[in-house]
Amino acid sequence: MRDPGLQSLAQLENLCKQLYETTDTTTRLQAEKALVEFTNSPDCLSKCQLLLERGSSSYSQLLAATCLTKLVSRTNNPLPLEQRIDIRNYVLNYLATRPKLATFVTQALIQLYARITKLGWFDCQKDDYVFRNAITDVTRFLQDSVEYCIIGVTILSQLTNEINQADTTHPLTKHRKIASSFRDSSLFDIFTLSCNLLKQASGKNLNLNDESQHGLLMQLLKLTHSCLNFDFIGTSTDESSDDLCTVQIPTSWRSAFLDSSTLQLFFDLYHSIPPSFSPLVLSCLVQIASVRRSLFNNAERAKFLSHLVDGVKRILENPQSLSDPNNYHEFCRLLARLKSNYQLGELVKVENYPEVIRLIANFTVTSLQHWEFAPNSVHYLLSLWQRLAASVPYVKATEPHMLETYTPEVTKAYITSRLESVHIILRVLQLMNLTDSRLAQAGNEKLELAMLSFFEQFRKIYIGDQVQKSSKLYRRLSEVLGLSDETMVLSVFIGKIITNLKYWGRCEPITSKTLQLLNDLSIGYSSVRKLVKLSAVQFMLNNHTSEHFSFLGINNQSNLTDMRCRTTFYTALGRLLMVDLGEDEDQYEQFMLPLTAAFEAVAQMFSANSFNEQEAKRTLVGLVRDLRGIAFAFNAKTSFMMLFEWIYPSYMPILQRAIELWYHDPACTTPVLKLMAELVHNRSQRLQFDVSSPNGILLFRETSKMITMYGNRILTLGEVPKDQVYALKLKGISICFSMLKAALSGSYVNFGVFRLYGDDALDNALQTFIKLLLSIPHSDLLDYPKLSQSYYSLLEVLTQDHMNFIASLEPHVIMYILSSISEGLTALDTMVCTGCCSCLDHIVTYLFKQLSRSTKKRTTPLSQESDRFLHIMQQHPEMIQQMLSTVLNIIIFEDCRNQWSMSRPLLGLILLNEKYFSDLRNSIVNSQPPEKQQAMHLCFENLMEGIERNLLTKNRDRFTQNLSAFRREVNDSMKSSTYGVNSNDMMS
């Protein structure tokens, strides 16, 4: 510790008081700085214990808990195991002996316990996983008073959330392993405990006037919801996919959902507790209603659905609590899940279906008539009816669905409610006119963002090629505002865009959304042709770098990041210019004049002996952002060739020079690399050179030169701090990977020419790729999504078209690549997983083909690369075998989202490892209950029925069909089993 005055606990407590209570900014900042020093001091651990033992302030206790959490979370120089065990035990004892702690202190200590437990999940002491005894740890709390019981339940709830939530400081792969282990070993026990406590609480006729019992009930509901909301298979779904969510409950949980009392518990709770608690109960019911269909057989699913519909009917018959907006919202979600997870043919067979569909229809009509009550909930009801109506042609059940009666009523209610709301929505444009007239004096950011949101929705509904023109709308607009057609409305839009750019240039959210609106308007075929005729748009095309648009950052020398809006702006301008341009080169040159002048200015700076580096960066960075926007918009051959001939060869050396000078500054290199990646992207087949033109090869040479220059220089940075590694290094590498992939797959270069004529451009690019790849730890490849996607996309192209290069690599490089494919097979990102399957298929196919050739008597021997590659694979069979095991594991035991992709490499893996596959099959069969082993054996027999020992397309297709039937049969067999199978143990 640098300041000896901090030795005193009294001074520490005083600093905490200043940090959390003072209103003086300077005092608070000084206290924060001093406490940061304390956190980083060597004796922080002992001082934290003293603060907890002797501190008289809740703030000092909070500081101690927070500091300890940081200490146990650090990745470099972690605390020893014994010390972490001591801290865990100390925290539990502290909570058990001090029931009157401030709520925020209790929460911080529980967070500390959860963090220690999660990060130490795989730590052993004398063959004992010492951090896996969570339920045992909280037992003493659960057996005490209500206050202690709340602490125990909160501990379990926080632990579940902590393990479910990935953090940025630790590898994603480690998080997934911990989450999977916790799911398999502890989560069901916690869920069962929570449900049992809820049953006990509801059975004792809760005293609803007792706040402590209120607190216990709330924590129990939060814990139950956390269990049901757990990311069971590592898909990490976000809120945007709410309607499509399926809860992937493990097979081992079947008993809880086959027992109707579990479902009944939550419906009973809903009717017996205050409305303030009901939203959590309904949230739990939403998750329960979303349990994957495959958890049940047909009879079990019908029974479960019947209980679910009965509960919904009971709520609809007693709708008093639905007057609470939160209850209403969750109940609408529950209704939507009835159709997203069950078929109409199953619903109509429910005993009370006629009454329930009538109640739902009445509820929907009433909701639509009062749409202003909870407008964000109505779309759940609409999605329910849309799915019901769409299912009618597929219903085979004889029971009447009655939708022909109720769907017209719902449709009429919706249309009527929309028409009645029109007079409220046309006021936005009137309000805009008023607020715009006052922008010179003052403006409201939130109001402006709300207007932009309105414009975006209006654009989607009333403007564009696929939109039905509404005569009623424009008649009303004409009456109120004099806007009689789409062109006049577009004029209003453009006027608002220019006004925002003029007055809100320093407000990034408004500028960004305004430019996005302009960009969206420039996409439609018919609307963009109307736009270019507007005088305001012509003004923008002719004055795109004038002082009027200084908001773009052209005059801002200190802040390069503000310029990112320029790409969006120039993309929109580029689309508008393309429509206006045709083949008029004079107009194109006129548009590019300011950009030409900027390039010439930068060229002069570079040629001088000394120059203003900051000025050069500012001008170059803004310029390449503009060009990238234009390049993205020019997706037609004529316009793109104009751009290509303008930039090459005149200005390409300037881009190369910028990379050479400022490789260490991502604010400069990122825009340049992104521009180059855009220029080599054969979007819409725009890169079509004449037969006699060398431009395709010359463009690839420039690409190779930039990748090689950037790659070799970025590797000289040395050790980069973990929190800066993506920004300083990995982001640029990721863009280089994308650039190389676009160039290799663009079909405008014959790569055989390079080796034929001794040109090393291709070899340099590929060798640089390998150098960059080897500088990246495996964990980083999967932890950073953009890097994952660019790497695996590039690898897919390399394994498809440049397998000879892969085969020529050193053994350790080949093993690195194979390991990355193996880990990518289980990635959360479906695109990455699918790409890995494709890479593996190409490698396995190449290996199988070379192996087949080596066993035949041929006049032409294997190439040196092929022979070496075969030798490496024969020396390390475990890598291919592990991937065979992984793919089979995913297909049998997980929610396989890309079964077709998985099937393609699997056949080759089996044919290359027939004995290993036989052993693996026997292991899986023997792990089944005795009565299921014969059925599982038959599944494997059927899988290989009619399959020959080759990888011809016909044979592959047959295997893919067999695999689909195999997975269905295996799931049916396991579903009817009395207990689940631990796939982790089986496949280890």
CSV table of N, CA and C in Angstrom, one decimal, residues 655-674 676 702-717 725-737 739 768-769 771-772 775:
chain,number,residue,atom,x,y,z
A,655,LEU,N,-3.2,3.3,-48.7
A,655,LEU,CA,-3.8,2.4,-47.8
A,655,LEU,C,-2.7,1.5,-47.2
A,656,GLN,N,-1.8,1.0,-48.0
A,656,GLN,CA,-0.7,0.1,-47.6
A,656,GLN,C,0.2,0.9,-46.6
A,657,ARG,N,0.5,2.2,-47.0
A,657,ARG,CA,1.4,3.0,-46.2
A,657,ARG,C,0.7,3.2,-44.8
A,658,ALA,N,-0.6,3.4,-44.8
A,658,ALA,CA,-1.2,3.7,-43.5
A,658,ALA,C,-1.1,2.5,-42.6
A,659,ILE,N,-1.3,1.3,-43.1
A,659,ILE,CA,-1.1,0.1,-42.3
A,659,ILE,C,0.3,-0.1,-41.8
A,660,GLU,N,1.3,0.3,-42.7
A,660,GLU,CA,2.7,0.1,-42.3
A,660,GLU,C,3.0,1.1,-41.1
A,661,LEU,N,2.5,2.3,-41.2
A,661,LEU,CA,2.8,3.3,-40.2
A,661,LEU,C,2.1,3.1,-38.9
A,662,TRP,N,0.8,2.8,-39.0
A,662,TRP,CA,-0.1,2.8,-37.8
A,662,TRP,C,-0.7,1.5,-37.4
A,663,TYR,N,0.0,0.4,-37.7
A,663,TYR,CA,-0.5,-1.0,-37.4
A,663,TYR,C,-0.9,-1.2,-36.0
A,664,HIS,N,-0.3,-0.4,-35.1
A,664,HIS,CA,-0.5,-0.6,-33.6
A,664,HIS,C,-1.8,0.2,-33.2
A,665,ASP,N,-2.4,1.0,-34.1
A,665,ASP,CA,-3.5,1.9,-33.7
A,665,ASP,C,-4.8,1.4,-34.4
A,666,PRO,N,-5.6,0.6,-33.6
A,666,PRO,CA,-6.8,0.1,-34.3
A,666,PRO,C,-7.8,1.1,-34.8
A,667,ALA,N,-7.8,2.3,-34.2
A,667,ALA,CA,-8.6,3.4,-34.6
A,667,ALA,C,-8.4,3.7,-36.1
A,668,CYS,N,-7.1,3.5,-36.5
A,668,CYS,CA,-6.8,3.7,-37.9
A,668,CYS,C,-6.8,2.4,-38.8
A,669,THR,N,-6.3,1.3,-38.2
A,669,THR,CA,-6.2,0.1,-39.1
A,669,THR,C,-7.5,-0.5,-39.3
A,670,THR,N,-8.4,-0.5,-38.3
A,670,THR,CA,-9.7,-1.2,-38.5
A,670,THR,C,-10.5,-0.6,-39.7
A,671,PRO,N,-10.6,0.7,-39.8
A,671,PRO,CA,-11.3,1.2,-41.0
A,671,PRO,C,-10.6,0.8,-42.3
A,672,VAL,N,-9.3,0.9,-42.4
A,672,VAL,CA,-8.6,0.5,-43.6
A,672,VAL,C,-8.7,-0.9,-43.9
A,673,LEU,N,-8.6,-1.8,-43.0
A,673,LEU,CA,-8.8,-3.2,-43.2
A,673,LEU,C,-10.2,-3.6,-43.6
A,674,LYS,N,-11.2,-2.9,-43.0
A,674,LYS,CA,-12.6,-3.2,-43.4
A,674,LYS,C,-12.8,-2.7,-44.8
A,676,MET,N,-10.6,-2.7,-47.3
A,676,MET,CA,-10.0,-3.6,-48.1
A,676,MET,C,-10.8,-4.9,-48.2
A,702,GLU,N,-2.5,-7.2,-53.9
A,702,GLU,CA,-2.7,-6.1,-52.9
A,702,GLU,C,-3.2,-6.6,-51.6
A,703,THR,N,-4.2,-7.5,-51.7
A,703,THR,CA,-4.7,-8.2,-50.5
A,703,THR,C,-3.7,-8.9,-49.7
A,704,SER,N,-2.9,-9.7,-50.4
A,704,SER,CA,-1.8,-10.5,-49.8
A,704,SER,C,-0.8,-9.5,-49.2
A,705,LYS,N,-0.5,-8.4,-49.9
A,705,LYS,CA,0.5,-7.5,-49.3
A,705,LYS,C,0.0,-6.9,-48.0
A,706,MET,N,-1.3,-6.5,-48.0
A,706,MET,CA,-1.8,-5.9,-46.8
A,706,MET,C,-1.9,-6.8,-45.6
A,707,ILE,N,-2.4,-8.1,-45.9
A,707,ILE,CA,-2.5,-9.1,-44.8
A,707,ILE,C,-1.1,-9.4,-44.3
A,708,THR,N,-0.1,-9.5,-45.2
A,708,THR,CA,1.3,-9.9,-44.8
A,708,THR,C,1.9,-8.7,-44.0
A,709,MET,N,1.7,-7.5,-44.5
A,709,MET,CA,2.3,-6.4,-43.8
A,709,MET,C,1.6,-6.2,-42.4
A,710,TYR,N,0.3,-6.2,-42.3
A,710,TYR,CA,-0.4,-6.0,-41.0
A,710,TYR,C,0.0,-7.2,-40.1
A,711,GLY,N,-0.1,-8.4,-40.6
A,711,GLY,CA,0.1,-9.6,-39.8
A,711,GLY,C,1.5,-9.6,-39.2
A,712,ASN,N,2.5,-9.4,-40.0
A,712,ASN,CA,3.9,-9.5,-39.5
A,712,ASN,C,4.2,-8.4,-38.4
A,713,ARG,N,3.5,-7.2,-38.6
A,713,ARG,CA,3.8,-6.1,-37.7
A,713,ARG,C,2.9,-6.2,-36.4
A,714,ILE,N,1.7,-6.7,-36.5
A,714,ILE,CA,0.9,-6.9,-35.3
A,714,ILE,C,1.5,-7.9,-34.4
A,715,LEU,N,2.2,-8.9,-34.9
A,715,LEU,CA,2.8,-9.9,-34.1
A,715,LEU,C,4.0,-9.4,-33.3
A,716,THR,N,4.5,-8.2,-33.6
A,716,THR,CA,5.6,-7.6,-32.9
A,716,THR,C,5.1,-6.8,-31.6
A,717,LEU,N,3.8,-6.7,-31.4
A,717,LEU,CA,3.3,-6.0,-30.3
A,717,LEU,C,3.7,-6.7,-29.0
A,725,VAL,N,-6.8,-7.2,-25.5
A,725,VAL,CA,-6.3,-8.0,-26.6
A,725,VAL,C,-7.2,-8.0,-27.8
A,726,TYR,N,-8.5,-7.9,-27.6
A,726,TYR,CA,-9.4,-8.0,-28.8
A,726,TYR,C,-9.3,-6.7,-29.6
A,727,ALA,N,-9.3,-5.5,-28.8
A,727,ALA,CA,-9.3,-4.2,-29.5
A,727,ALA,C,-8.0,-4.0,-30.2
A,728,LEU,N,-6.8,-4.4,-29.6
A,728,LEU,CA,-5.5,-4.1,-30.1
A,728,LEU,C,-5.0,-5.1,-31.2
A,729,LYS,N,-5.5,-6.3,-31.0
A,729,LYS,CA,-4.9,-7.4,-31.9
A,729,LYS,C,-6.0,-8.2,-32.6
A,730,LEU,N,-6.9,-8.8,-31.8
A,730,LEU,CA,-7.7,-9.9,-32.4
A,730,LEU,C,-8.7,-9.3,-33.4
A,731,LYS,N,-9.2,-8.1,-33.2
A,731,LYS,CA,-10.2,-7.5,-34.1
A,731,LYS,C,-9.6,-7.3,-35.5
A,732,GLY,N,-8.3,-6.8,-35.5
A,732,GLY,CA,-7.7,-6.6,-36.8
A,732,GLY,C,-7.4,-8.0,-37.5
A,733,ILE,N,-7.0,-9.0,-36.7
A,733,ILE,CA,-6.7,-10.3,-37.2
A,733,ILE,C,-8.0,-10.9,-37.8
A,734,SER,N,-9.1,-10.7,-37.1
A,734,SER,CA,-10.4,-11.2,-37.5
A,734,SER,C,-10.8,-10.6,-38.9
A,735,ILE,N,-10.6,-9.3,-39.1
A,735,ILE,CA,-10.9,-8.7,-40.3
A,735,ILE,C,-10.0,-9.2,-41.4
A,736,CYS,N,-8.7,-9.5,-41.1
A,736,CYS,CA,-7.8,-10.1,-42.1
A,736,CYS,C,-8.3,-11.5,-42.5
A,737,PHE,N,-8.8,-12.2,-41.6
A,737,PHE,CA,-9.3,-13.5,-41.9
A,737,PHE,C,-10.5,-13.4,-42.9
A,739,MET,N,-11.1,-10.9,-44.9
A,739,MET,CA,-10.6,-10.4,-46.1
A,739,MET,C,-10.0,-11.5,-47.0
A,768,THR,N,1.1,-16.2,-43.6
A,768,THR,CA,0.7,-15.1,-42.6
A,768,THR,C,-0.5,-15.6,-41.7
A,769,PHE,N,-1.5,-16.1,-42.4
A,769,PHE,CA,-2.6,-16.7,-41.7
A,769,PHE,C,-2.2,-17.7,-40.6
A,771,LYS,N,0.7,-17.9,-39.1
A,771,LYS,CA,1.4,-17.2,-38.0
A,771,LYS,C,0.4,-16.5,-37.1
A,772,LEU,N,-0.5,-15.9,-37.7
A,772,LEU,CA,-1.6,-15.2,-36.9
A,772,LEU,C,-2.3,-16.2,-36.0
A,775,SER,N,-0.7,-17.5,-33.0
A,775,SER,CA,-0.6,-16.5,-31.9
A,775,SER,C,-1.8,-16.4,-31.0
